[in-house]
JSON list of C-alpha atoms in Angstrom, two decimals:
[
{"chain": "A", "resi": 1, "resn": "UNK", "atom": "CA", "xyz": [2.32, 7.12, -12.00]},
{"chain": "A", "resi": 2, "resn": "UNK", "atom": "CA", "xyz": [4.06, 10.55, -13.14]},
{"chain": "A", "resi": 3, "resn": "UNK", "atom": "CA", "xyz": [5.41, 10.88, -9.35]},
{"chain": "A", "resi": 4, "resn": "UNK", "atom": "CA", "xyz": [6.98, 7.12, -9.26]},
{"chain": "A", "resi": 5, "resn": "UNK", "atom": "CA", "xyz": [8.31, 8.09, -12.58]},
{"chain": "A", "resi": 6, "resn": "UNK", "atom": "CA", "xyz": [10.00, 11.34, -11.66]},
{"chain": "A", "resi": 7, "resn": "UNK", "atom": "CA", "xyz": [11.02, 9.57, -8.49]},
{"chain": "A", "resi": 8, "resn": "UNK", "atom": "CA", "xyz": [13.05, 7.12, -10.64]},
{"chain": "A", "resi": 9, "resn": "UNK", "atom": "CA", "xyz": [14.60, 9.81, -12.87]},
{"chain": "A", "resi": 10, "resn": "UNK", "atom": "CA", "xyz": [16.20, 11.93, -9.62]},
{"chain": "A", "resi": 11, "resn": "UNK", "atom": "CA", "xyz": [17.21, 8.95, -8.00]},
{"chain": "A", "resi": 12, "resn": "UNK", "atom": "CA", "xyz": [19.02, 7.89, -11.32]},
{"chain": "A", "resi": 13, "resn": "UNK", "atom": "CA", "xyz": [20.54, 10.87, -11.35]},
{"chain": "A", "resi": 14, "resn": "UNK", "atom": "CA", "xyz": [21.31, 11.26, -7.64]},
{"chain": "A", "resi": 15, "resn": "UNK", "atom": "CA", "xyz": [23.27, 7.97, -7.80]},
{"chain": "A", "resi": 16, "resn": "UNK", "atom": "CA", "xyz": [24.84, 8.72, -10.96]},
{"chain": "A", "resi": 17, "resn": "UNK", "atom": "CA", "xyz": [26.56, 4.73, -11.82]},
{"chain": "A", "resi": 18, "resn": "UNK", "atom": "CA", "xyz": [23.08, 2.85, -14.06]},
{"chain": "A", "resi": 19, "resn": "UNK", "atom": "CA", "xyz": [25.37, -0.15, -14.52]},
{"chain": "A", "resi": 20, "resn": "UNK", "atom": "CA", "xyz": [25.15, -0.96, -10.80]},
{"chain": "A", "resi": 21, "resn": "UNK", "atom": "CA", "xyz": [21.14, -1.34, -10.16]},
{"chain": "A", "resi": 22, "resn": "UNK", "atom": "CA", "xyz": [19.55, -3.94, -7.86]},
{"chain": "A", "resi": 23, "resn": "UNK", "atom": "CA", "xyz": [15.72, -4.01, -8.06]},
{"chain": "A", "resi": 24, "resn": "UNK", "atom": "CA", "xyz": [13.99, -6.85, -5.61]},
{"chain": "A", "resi": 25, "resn": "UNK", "atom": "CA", "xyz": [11.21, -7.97, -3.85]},
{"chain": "A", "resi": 26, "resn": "UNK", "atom": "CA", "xyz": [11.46, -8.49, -0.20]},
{"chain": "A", "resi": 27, "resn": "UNK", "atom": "CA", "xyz": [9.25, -10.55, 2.99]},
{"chain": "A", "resi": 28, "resn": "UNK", "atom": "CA", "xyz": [10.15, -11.03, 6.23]},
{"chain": "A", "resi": 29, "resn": "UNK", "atom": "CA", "xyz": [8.80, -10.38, 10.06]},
{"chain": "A", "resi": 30, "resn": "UNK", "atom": "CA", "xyz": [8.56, -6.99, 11.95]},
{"chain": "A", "resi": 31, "resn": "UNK", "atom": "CA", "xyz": [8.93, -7.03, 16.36]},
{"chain": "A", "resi": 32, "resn": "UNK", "atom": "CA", "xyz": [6.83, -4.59, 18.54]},
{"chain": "A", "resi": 33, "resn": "UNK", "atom": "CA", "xyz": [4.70, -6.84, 17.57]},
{"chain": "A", "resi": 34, "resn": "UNK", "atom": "CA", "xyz": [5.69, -9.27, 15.50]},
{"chain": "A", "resi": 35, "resn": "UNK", "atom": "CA", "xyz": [3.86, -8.94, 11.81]},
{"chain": "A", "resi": 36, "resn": "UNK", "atom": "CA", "xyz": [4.74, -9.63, 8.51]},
{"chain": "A", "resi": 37, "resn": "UNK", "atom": "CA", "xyz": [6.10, -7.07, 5.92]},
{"chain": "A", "resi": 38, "resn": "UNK", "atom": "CA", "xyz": [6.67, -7.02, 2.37]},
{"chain": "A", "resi": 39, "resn": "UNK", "atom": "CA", "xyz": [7.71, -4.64, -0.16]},
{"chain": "A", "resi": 40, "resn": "UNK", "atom": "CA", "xyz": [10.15, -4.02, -2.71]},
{"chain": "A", "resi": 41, "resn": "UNK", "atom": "CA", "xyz": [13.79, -2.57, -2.71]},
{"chain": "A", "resi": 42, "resn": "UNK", "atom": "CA", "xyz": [16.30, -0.81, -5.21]},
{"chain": "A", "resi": 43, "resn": "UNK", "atom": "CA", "xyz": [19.70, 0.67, -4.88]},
{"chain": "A", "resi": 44, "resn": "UNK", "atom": "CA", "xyz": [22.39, 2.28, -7.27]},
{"chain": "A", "resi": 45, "resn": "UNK", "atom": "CA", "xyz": [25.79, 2.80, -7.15]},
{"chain": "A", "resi": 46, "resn": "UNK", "atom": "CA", "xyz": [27.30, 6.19, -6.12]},
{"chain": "A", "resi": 47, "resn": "UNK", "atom": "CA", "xyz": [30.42, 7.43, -7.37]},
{"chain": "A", "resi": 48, "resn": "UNK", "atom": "CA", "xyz": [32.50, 6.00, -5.31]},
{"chain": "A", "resi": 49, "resn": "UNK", "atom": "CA", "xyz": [32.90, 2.13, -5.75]},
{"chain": "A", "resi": 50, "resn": "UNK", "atom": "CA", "xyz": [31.39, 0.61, -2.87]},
{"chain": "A", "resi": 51, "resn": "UNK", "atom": "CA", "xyz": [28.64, 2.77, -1.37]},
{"chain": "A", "resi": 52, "resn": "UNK", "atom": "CA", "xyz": [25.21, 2.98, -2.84]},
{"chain": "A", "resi": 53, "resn": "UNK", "atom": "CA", "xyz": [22.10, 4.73, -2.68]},
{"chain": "A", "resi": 54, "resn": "UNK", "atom": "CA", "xyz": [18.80, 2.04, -0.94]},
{"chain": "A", "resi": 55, "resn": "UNK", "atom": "CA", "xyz": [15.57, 2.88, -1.04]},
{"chain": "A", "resi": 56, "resn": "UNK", "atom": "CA", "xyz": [12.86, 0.44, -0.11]},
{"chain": "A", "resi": 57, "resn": "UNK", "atom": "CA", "xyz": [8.82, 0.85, 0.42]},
{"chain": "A", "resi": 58, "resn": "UNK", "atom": "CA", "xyz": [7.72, -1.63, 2.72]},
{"chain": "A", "resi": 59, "resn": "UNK", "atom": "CA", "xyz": [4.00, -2.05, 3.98]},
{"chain": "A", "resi": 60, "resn": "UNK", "atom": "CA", "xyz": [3.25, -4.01, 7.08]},
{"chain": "A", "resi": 61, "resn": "UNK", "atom": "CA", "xyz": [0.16, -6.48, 7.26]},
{"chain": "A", "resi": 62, "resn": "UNK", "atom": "CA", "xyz": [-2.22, -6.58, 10.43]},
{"chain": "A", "resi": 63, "resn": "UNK", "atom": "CA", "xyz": [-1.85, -3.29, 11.50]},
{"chain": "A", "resi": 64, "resn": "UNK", "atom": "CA", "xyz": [-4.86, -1.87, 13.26]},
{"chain": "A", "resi": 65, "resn": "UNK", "atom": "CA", "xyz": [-6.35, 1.68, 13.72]},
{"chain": "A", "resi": 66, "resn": "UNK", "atom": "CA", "xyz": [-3.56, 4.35, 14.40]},
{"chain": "A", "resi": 67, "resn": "UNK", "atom": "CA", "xyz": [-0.85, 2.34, 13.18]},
{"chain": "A", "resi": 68, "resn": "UNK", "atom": "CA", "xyz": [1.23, 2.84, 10.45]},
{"chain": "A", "resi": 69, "resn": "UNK", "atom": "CA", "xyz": [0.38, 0.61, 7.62]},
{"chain": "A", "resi": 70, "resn": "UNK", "atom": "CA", "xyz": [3.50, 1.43, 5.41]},
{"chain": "A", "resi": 71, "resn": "UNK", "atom": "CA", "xyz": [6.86, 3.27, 4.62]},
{"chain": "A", "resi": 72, "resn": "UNK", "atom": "CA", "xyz": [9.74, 4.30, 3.05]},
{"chain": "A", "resi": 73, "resn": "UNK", "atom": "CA", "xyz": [13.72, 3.57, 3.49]},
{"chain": "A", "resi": 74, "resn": "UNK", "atom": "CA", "xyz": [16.64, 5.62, 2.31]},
{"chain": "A", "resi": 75, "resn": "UNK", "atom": "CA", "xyz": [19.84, 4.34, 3.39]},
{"chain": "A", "resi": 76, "resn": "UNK", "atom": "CA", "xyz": [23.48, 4.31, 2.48]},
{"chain": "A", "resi": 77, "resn": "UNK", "atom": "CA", "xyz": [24.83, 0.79, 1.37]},
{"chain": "A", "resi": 78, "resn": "UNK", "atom": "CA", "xyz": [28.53, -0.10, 2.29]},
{"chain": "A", "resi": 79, "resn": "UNK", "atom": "CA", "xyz": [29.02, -3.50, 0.00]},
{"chain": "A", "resi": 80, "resn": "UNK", "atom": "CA", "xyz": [32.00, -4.97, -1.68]},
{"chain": "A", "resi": 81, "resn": "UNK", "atom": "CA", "xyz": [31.67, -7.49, -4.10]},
{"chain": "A", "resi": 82, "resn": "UNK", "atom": "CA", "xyz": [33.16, -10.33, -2.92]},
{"chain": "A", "resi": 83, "resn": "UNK", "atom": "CA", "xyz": [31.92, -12.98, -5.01]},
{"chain": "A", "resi": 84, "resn": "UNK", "atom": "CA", "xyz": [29.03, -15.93, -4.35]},
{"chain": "A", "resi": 85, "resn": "UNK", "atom": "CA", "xyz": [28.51, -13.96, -0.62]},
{"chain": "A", "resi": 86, "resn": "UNK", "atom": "CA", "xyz": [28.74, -10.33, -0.34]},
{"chain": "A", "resi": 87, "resn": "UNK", "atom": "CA", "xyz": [28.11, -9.09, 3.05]},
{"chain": "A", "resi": 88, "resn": "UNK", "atom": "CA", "xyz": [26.61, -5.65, 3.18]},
{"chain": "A", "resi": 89, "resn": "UNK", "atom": "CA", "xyz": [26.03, -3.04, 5.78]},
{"chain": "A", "resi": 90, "resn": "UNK", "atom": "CA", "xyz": [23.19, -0.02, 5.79]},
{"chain": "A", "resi": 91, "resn": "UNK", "atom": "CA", "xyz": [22.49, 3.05, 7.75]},
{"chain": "A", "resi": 92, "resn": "UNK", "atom": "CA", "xyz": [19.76, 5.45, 6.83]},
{"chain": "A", "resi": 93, "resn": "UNK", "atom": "CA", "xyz": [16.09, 7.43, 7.99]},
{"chain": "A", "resi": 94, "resn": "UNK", "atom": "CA", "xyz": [12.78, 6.34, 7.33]},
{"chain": "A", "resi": 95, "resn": "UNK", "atom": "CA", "xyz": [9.12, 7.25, 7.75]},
{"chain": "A", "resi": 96, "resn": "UNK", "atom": "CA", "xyz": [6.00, 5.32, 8.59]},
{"chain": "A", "resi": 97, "resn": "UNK", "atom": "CA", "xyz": [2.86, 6.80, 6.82]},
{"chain": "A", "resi": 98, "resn": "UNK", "atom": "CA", "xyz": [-0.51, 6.01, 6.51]},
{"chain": "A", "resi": 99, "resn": "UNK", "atom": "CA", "xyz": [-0.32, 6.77, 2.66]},
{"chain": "A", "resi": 100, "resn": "UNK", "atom": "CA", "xyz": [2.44, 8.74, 0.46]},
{"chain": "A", "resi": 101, "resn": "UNK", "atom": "CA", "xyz": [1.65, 12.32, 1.24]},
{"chain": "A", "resi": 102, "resn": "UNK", "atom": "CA", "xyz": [3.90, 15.44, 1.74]},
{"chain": "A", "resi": 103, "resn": "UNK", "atom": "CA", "xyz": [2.11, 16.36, 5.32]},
{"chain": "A", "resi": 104, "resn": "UNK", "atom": "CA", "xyz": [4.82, 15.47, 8.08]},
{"chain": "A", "resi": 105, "resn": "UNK", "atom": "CA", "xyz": [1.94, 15.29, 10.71]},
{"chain": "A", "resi": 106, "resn": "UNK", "atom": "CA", "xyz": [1.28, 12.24, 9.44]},
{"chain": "A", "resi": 107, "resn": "UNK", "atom": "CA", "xyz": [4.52, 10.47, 9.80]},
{"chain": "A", "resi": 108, "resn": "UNK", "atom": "CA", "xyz": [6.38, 8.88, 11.98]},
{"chain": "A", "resi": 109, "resn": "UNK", "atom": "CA", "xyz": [10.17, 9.05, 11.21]},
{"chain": "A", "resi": 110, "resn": "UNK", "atom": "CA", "xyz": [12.51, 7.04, 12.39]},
{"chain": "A", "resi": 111, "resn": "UNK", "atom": "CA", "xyz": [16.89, 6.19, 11.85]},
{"chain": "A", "resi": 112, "resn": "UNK", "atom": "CA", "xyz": [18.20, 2.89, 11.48]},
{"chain": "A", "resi": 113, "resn": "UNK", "atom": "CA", "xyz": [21.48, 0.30, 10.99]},
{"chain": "A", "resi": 114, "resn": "UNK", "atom": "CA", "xyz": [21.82, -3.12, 9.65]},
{"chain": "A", "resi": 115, "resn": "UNK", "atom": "CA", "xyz": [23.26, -5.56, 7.26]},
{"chain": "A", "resi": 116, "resn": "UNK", "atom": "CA", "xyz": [23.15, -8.66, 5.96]},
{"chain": "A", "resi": 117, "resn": "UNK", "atom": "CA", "xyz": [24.23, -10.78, 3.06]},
{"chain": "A", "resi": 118, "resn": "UNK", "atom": "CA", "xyz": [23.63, -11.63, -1.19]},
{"chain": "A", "resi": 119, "resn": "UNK", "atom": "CA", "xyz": [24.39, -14.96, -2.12]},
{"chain": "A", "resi": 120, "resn": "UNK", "atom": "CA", "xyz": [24.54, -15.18, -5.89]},
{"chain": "A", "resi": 121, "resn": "UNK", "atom": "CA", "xyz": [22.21, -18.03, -7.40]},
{"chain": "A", "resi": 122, "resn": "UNK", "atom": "CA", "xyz": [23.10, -16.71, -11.07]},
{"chain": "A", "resi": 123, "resn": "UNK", "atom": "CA", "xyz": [25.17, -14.02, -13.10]},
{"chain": "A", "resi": 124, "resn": "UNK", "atom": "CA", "xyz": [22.46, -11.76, -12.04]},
{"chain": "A", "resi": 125, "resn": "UNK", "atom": "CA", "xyz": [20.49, -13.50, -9.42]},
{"chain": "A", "resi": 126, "resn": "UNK", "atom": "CA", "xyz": [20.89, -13.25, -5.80]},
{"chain": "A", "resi": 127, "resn": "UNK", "atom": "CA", "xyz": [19.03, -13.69, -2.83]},
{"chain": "A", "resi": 128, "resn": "UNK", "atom": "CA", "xyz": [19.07, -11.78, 0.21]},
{"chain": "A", "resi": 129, "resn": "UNK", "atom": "CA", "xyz": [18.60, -11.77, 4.22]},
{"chain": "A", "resi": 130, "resn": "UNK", "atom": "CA", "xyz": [18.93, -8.80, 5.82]},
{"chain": "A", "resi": 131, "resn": "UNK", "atom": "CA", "xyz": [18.74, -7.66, 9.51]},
{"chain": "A", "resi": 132, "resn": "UNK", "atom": "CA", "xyz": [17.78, -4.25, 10.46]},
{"chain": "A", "resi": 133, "resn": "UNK", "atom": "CA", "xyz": [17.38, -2.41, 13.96]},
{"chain": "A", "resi": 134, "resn": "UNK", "atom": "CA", "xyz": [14.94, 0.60, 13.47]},
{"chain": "A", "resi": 135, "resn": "UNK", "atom": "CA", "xyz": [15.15, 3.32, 16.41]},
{"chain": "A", "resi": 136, "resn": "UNK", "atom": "CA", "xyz": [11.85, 5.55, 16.63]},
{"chain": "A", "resi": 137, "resn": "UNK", "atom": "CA", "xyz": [11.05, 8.08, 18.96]},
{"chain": "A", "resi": 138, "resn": "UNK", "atom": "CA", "xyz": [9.86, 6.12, 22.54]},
{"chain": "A", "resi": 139, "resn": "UNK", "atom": "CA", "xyz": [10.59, 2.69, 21.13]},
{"chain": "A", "resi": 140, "resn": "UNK", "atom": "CA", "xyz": [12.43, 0.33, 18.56]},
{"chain": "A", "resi": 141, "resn": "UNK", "atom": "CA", "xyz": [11.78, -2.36, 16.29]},
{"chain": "A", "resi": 142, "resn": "UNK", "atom": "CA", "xyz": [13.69, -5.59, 14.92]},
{"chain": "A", "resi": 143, "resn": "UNK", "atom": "CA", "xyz": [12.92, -6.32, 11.21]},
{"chain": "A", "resi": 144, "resn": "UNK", "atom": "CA", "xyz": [14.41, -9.87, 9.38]},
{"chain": "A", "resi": 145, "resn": "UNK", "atom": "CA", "xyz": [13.73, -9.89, 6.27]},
{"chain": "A", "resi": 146, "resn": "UNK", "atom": "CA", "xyz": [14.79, -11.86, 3.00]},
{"chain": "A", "resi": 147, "resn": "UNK", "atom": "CA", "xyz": [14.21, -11.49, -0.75]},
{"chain": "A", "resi": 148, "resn": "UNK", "atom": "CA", "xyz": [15.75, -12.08, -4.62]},
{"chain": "A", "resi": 149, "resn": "UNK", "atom": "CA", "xyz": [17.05, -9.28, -6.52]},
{"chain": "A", "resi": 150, "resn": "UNK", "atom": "CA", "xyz": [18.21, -8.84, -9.67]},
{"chain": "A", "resi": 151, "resn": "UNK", "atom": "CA", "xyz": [21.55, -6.92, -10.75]},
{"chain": "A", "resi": 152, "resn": "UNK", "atom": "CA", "xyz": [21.22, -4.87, -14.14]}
]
């Protein structure tokens, strides 16, 4: 709990701009092969207005022996506010793991693009769907996903 803690407290700092957090829970379906994956997903604002800081831990359900049951996310997040519907794009690197751990063996890393959309269901409310393409060394993977977040 110390770690997830400190984690917090860099990234706050990193991102510099606390009065533009989104926190949220997200669900959706994974290709090569298809499974579902769940996790949960923050970002911050950076200094400049419309980029910010995404990092999301996912884990992936049905996974067998060998396979990476989980991960982590850090992307850069172009989105204007637009209103009821924002659109949003993301790039960023990631890592598969079979559990949080420093040793690199371990992992499989991997870059990846997307976007998608917020649709506002209250001051701050929205829900998401997002679309990502993750690239991996010898193959790729598809991931839809959708989820509510909150804006603090």
């Amino acid at each position: 709990k110390t770690s997830i803690c400190l984690f917090i407290l860099l990234f706050s700092l990193v991102c510099g701009k606390a009065a533009a957090v989104e926190v949220g829970v997200t669900g959706g379906l994974e290709s090569n092969p298809s499974r579902f994956s769940y996790g949960l997903s923050g970002s911050m604002g950076f200094l400049l207005p419309l980029l910010k800081m995404e990092i999301e831990g996912y884990k992936i359900s049905g996974t067998e022996a060998g396979e990476m049951p989980g991960g982590i996310m850090l992307g850069l997040k172009f989105k204007p506010n637009l209103g009821e519907i924002s659109p949003y794009g993301v790039i960023g690197v990631g890592s598969e793991m079979e559990e949080i751990s420093l040793d690199f063996d371990e992992m499989e890393t991997f870059t990846f693009i997307g976007g998608g959309l917020y649709y506002k269901i209250a001051p701050v409310i929205s829900l998401r769907a997002d679309f990502r393409f993750l690239n991996f060394s010898g193959f790729n993977r598809i991931r839809l996903t959708g989820g509510i977040f909150f804006h603090l």
